[in-house]
CSV table of C-alpha atoms in Angstrom, one decimal:
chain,number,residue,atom,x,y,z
X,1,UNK,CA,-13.8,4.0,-34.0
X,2,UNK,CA,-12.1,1.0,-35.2
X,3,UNK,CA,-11.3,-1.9,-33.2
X,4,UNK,CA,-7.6,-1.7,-33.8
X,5,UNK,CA,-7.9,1.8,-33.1
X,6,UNK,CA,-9.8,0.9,-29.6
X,7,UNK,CA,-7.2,-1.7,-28.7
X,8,UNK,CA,-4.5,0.6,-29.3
X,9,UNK,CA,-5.8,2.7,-27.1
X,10,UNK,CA,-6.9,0.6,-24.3
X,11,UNK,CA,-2.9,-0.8,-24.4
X,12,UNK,CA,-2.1,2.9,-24.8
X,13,UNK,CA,-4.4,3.2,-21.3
X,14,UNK,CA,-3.2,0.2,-19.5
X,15,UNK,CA,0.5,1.1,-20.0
X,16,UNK,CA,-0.2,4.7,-18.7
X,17,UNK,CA,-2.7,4.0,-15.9
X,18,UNK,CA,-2.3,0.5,-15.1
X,19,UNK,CA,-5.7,-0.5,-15.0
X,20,UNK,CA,-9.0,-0.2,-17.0
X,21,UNK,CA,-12.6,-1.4,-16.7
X,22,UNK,CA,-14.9,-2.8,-19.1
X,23,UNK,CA,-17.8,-0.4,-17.6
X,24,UNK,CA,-15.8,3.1,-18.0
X,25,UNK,CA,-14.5,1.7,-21.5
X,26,UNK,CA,-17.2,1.0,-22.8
X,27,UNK,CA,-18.8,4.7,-21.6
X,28,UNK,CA,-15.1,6.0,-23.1
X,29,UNK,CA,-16.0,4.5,-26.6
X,30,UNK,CA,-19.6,4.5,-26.5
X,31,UNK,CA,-20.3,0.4,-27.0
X,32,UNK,CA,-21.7,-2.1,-25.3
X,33,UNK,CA,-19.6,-4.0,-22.6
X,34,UNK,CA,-19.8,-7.4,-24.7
X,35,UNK,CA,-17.5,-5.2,-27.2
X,36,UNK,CA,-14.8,-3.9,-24.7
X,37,UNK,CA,-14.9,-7.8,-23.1
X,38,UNK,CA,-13.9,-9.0,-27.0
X,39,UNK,CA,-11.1,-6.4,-27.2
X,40,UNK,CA,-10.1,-7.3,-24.0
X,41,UNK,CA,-9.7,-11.2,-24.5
X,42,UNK,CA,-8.2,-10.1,-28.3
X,43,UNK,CA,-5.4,-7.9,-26.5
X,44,UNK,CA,-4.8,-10.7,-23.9
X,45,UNK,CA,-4.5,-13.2,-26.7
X,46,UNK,CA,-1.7,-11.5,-28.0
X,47,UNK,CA,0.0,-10.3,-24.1
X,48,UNK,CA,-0.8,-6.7,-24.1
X,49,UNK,CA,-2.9,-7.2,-20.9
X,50,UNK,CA,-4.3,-9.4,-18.6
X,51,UNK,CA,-8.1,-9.8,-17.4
X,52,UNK,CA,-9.2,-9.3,-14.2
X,53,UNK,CA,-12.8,-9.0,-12.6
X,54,UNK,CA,-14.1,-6.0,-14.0
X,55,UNK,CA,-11.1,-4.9,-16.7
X,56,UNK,CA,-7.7,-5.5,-17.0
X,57,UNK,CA,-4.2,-4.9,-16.0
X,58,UNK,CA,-0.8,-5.0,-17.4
X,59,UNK,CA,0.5,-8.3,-19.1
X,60,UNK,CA,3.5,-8.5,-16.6
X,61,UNK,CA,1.0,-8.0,-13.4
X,62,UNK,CA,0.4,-10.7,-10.9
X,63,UNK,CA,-1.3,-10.8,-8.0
X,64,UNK,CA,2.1,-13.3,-6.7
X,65,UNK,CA,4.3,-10.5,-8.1
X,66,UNK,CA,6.6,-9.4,-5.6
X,67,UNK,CA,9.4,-6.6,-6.2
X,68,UNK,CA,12.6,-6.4,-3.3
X,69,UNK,CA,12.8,-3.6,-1.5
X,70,UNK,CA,16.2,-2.2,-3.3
X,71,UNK,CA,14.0,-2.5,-6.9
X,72,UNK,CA,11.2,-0.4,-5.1
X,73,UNK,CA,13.1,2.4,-3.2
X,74,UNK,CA,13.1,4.7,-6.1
X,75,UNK,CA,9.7,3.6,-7.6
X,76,UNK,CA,7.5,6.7,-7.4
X,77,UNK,CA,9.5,8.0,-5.1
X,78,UNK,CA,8.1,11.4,-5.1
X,79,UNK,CA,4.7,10.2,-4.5
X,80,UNK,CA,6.2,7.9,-1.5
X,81,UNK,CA,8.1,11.4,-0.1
X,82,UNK,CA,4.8,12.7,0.0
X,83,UNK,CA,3.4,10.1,1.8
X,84,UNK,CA,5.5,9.8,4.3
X,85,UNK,CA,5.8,13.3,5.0
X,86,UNK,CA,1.8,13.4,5.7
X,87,UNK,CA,2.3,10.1,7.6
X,88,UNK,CA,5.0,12.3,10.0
X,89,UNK,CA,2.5,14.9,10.8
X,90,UNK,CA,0.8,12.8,12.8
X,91,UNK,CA,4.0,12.5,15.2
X,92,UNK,CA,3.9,15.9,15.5
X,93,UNK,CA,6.6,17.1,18.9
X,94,UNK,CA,3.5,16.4,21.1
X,95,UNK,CA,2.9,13.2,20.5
X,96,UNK,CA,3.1,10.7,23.6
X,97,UNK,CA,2.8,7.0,23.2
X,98,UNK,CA,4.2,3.9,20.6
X,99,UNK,CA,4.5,3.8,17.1
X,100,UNK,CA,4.7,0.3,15.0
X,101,UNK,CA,6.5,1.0,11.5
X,102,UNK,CA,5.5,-2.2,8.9
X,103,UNK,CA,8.6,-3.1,6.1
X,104,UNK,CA,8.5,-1.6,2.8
X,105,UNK,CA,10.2,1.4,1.0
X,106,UNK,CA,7.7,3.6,1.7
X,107,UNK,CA,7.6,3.1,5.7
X,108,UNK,CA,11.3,3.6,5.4
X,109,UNK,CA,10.9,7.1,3.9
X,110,UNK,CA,8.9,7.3,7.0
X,111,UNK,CA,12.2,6.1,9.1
X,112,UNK,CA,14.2,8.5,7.7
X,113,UNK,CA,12.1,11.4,8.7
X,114,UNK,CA,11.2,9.7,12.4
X,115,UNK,CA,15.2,9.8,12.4
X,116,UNK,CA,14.9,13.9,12.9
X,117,UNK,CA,12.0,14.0,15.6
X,118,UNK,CA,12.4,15.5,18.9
X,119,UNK,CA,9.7,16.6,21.7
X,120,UNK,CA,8.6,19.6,22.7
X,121,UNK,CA,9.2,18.8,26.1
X,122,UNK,CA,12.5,17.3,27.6
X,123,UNK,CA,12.6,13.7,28.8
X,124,UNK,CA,10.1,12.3,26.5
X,125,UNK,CA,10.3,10.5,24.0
X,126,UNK,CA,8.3,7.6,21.7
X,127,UNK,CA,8.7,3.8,21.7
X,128,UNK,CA,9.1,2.6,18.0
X,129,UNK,CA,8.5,-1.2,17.0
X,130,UNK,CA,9.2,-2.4,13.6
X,131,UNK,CA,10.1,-5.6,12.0
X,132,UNK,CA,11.6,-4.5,9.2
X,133,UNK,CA,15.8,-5.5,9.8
X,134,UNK,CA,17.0,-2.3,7.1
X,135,UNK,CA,14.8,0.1,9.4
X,136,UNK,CA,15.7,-0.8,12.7
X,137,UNK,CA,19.5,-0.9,11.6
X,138,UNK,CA,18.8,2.4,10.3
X,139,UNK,CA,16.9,4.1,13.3
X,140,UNK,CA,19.4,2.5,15.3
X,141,UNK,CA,22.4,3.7,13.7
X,142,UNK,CA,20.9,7.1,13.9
X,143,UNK,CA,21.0,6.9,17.7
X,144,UNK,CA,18.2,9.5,18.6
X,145,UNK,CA,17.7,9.9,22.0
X,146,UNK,CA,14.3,10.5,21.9
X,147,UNK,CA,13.2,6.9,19.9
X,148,UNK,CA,13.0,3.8,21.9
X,149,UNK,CA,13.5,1.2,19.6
X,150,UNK,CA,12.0,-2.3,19.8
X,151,UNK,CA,12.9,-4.6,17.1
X,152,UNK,CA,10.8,-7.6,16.4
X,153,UNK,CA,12.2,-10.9,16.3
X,154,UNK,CA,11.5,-14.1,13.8
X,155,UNK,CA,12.6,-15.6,10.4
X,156,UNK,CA,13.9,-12.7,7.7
X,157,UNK,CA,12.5,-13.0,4.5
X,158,UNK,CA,15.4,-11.9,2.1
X,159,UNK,CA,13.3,-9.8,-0.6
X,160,UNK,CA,11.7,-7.6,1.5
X,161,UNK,CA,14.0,-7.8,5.4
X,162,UNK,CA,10.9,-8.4,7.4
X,163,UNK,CA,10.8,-10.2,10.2
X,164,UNK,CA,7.7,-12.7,9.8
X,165,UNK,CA,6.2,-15.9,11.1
X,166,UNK,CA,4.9,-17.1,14.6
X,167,UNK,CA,7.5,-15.7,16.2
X,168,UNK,CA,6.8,-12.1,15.1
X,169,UNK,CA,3.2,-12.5,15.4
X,170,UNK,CA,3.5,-13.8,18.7
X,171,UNK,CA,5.4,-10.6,19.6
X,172,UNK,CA,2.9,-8.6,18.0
X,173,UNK,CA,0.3,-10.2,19.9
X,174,UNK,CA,1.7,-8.8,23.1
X,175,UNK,CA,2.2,-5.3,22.3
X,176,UNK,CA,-1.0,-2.9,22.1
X,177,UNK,CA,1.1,0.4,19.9
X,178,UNK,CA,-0.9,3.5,19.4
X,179,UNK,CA,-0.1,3.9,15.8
X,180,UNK,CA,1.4,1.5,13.5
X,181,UNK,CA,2.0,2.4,9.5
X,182,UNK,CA,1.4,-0.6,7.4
X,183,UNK,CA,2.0,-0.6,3.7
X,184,UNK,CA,0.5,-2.6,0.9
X,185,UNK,CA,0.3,-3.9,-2.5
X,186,UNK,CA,-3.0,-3.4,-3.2
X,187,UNK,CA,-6.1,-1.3,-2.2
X,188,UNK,CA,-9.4,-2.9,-3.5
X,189,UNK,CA,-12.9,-2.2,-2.9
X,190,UNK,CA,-13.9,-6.0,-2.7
X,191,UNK,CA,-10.1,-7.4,-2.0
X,192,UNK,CA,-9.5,-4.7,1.1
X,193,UNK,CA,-5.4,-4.6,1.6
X,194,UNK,CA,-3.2,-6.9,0.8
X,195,UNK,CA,0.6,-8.0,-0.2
X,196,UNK,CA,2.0,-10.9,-2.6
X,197,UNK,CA,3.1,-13.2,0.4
X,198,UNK,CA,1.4,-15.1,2.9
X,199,UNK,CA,3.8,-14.7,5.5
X,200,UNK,CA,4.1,-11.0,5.6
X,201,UNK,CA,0.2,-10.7,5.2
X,202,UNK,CA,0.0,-12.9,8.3
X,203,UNK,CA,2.3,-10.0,10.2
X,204,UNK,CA,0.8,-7.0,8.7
X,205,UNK,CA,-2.7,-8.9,9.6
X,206,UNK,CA,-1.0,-9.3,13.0
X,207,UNK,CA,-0.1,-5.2,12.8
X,208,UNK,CA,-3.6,-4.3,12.1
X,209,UNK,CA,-5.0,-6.0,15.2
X,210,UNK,CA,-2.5,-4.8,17.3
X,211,UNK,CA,-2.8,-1.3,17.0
X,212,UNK,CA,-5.0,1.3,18.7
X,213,UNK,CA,-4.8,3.0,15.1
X,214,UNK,CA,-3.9,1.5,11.6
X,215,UNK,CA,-2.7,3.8,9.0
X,216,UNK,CA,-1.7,2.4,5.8
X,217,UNK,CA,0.7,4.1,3.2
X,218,UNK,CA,-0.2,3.2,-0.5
X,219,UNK,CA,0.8,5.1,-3.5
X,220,UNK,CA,-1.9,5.3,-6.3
X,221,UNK,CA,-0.5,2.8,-8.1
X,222,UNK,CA,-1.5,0.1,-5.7
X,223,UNK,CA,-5.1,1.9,-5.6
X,224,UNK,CA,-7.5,-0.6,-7.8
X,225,UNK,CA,-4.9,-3.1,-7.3
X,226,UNK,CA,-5.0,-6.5,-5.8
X,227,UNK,CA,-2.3,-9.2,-4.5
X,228,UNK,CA,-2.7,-12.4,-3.8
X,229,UNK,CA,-3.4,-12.4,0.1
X,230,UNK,CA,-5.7,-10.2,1.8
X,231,UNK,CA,-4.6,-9.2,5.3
X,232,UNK,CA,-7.0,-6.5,6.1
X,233,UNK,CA,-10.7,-5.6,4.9
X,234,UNK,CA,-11.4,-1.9,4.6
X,235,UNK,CA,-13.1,-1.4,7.9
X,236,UNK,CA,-9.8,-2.8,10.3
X,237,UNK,CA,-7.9,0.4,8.6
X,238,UNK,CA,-8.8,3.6,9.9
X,239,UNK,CA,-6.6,6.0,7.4
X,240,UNK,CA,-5.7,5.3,4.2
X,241,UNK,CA,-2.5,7.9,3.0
X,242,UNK,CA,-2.0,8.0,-0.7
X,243,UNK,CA,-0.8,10.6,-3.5
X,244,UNK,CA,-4.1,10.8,-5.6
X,245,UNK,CA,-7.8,10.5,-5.6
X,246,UNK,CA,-9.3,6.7,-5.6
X,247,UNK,CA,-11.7,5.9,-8.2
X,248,UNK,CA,-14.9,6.2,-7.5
X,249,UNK,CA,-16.1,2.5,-6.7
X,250,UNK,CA,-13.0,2.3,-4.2
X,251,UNK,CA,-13.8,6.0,-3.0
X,252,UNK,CA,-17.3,4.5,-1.8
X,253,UNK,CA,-16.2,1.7,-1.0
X,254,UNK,CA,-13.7,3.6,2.0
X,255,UNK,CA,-16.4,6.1,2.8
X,256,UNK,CA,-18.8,3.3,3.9
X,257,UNK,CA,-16.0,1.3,5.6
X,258,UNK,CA,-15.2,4.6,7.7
X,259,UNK,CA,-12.1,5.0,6.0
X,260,UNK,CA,-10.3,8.5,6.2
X,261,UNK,CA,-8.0,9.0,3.3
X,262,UNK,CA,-5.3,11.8,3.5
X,263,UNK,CA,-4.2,12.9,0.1
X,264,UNK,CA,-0.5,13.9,0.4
């Protein structure tokens, strides 16, 4: 194969996939890694892609990059439905205890189904922090009986509506929740999880330590992916729920850090 016809299809790969490595390109085309590393630093020459450790990602990817949380509600949204409907089963009617929701559009799918939940005995109920302002307007609008909410305090940042700084981690730091759901930007086996601003990384880092359990929602496309701050490694998570397979360095990675993953 031709070099233009290998960077053709490593930009063809990048804008399908989002991501490819020098190792498994190399294996793809049968050359040495030297050869993929020129036709990487050729494509990124001309913005088709950029380098990272180990590959490449799209031109337009940063690890600062940071999306609102109106551009990402109908980003695969199917994938996030998914997720958040195997995130509800485990608040299933018996469930007894506190729930911590994190910001982000797919914890709000989340919302929307903790809007409909009811227990199978009368008089209980579950105690539901969050400090995300969009999702405690919405669970509080909903007026269930059954959901105690608790809405944490502290400066709003306007992208995303989460509350964040000392003020919300001080909160956090007081509160011991049996289950919280934390998104992120990016799953990595040597980055662990982690999000574009410092800020919310220091809450959702604040989230992790809180909770009795940590489950984090991540559609594929974060899987492989890293942001600029890390606010978790893999072995503070104990379930990872996403809508497709990791690779298999990340897959190994999880398995060692005890990491259940739940495929929705």
């Amino acid at each position: 194969m031709y070099a233009t016809e290998r960077h053709q299809h490593i930009a063809d790969t990048i804008d399908r996939v989002g991501r490819v490595s020098v190792a498994g390109l190399a294996r793809d085309f049968g050359v040495t890694t030297e050869t993929i590393r020129r036709d990487l630093d050729a494509l990124e020459q001309v913005g088709r892609l950029r380098r990272v450790h180990g590959g490449a990602v799209p031109a337009g990817q940063s690890t600062a990059a940071e999306s609102s949380l109106d551009e990402r509600l109908d980003r695969n949204a199917a994938q996030k439905e998914a997720i958040a409907r195997a995130a509800f089963a485990l608040i299933p009617p018996t469930f007894r205890g506190s729930l911590l929701l994190d910001s982000g559009s797919t914890t709000g799918r989340l919302a929307e189904l903790l809007i409909t939940w009811s227990p199978d005995q009368p008089g209980a109920g579950v105690d539901v922090a969050t400090n995300s302002i969009p999702l405690a307007a919405r669970l509080h609008a909903a007026a269930n009986p059954h959901l105690q909410l608790r809405s944490l305090g502290g400066a709003v940042r306007g992208i995303t509506g989460a509350a964040v700084g000392p003020t919300t981690i001080a909160q956090l730091s007081d509160i011991r929740p049996d289950l919280a759901f934390v998104g992120a930007n990016g799953v990595s086996a040597e980055f662990g999880f982690s999000t574009p601003d410092e800020t919310e990384a220091s809450a959702k880092a604040a989230m992790v330590h809180a909770a009795r359990r940590v489950v984090v929602l991540a559609d594929s496309s974060k899987l492989d992916a890293e942001s600029l701050v890390r606010f978790a490694c893999l072995d503070e998570v104990d379930t990872l729920i996403t809508d497709a397979p990791p690779g298999p360095e990340l897959r190994e990675a999880l398995a060692d850090a005890d990491v259940q993953v739940v495929l929705a």
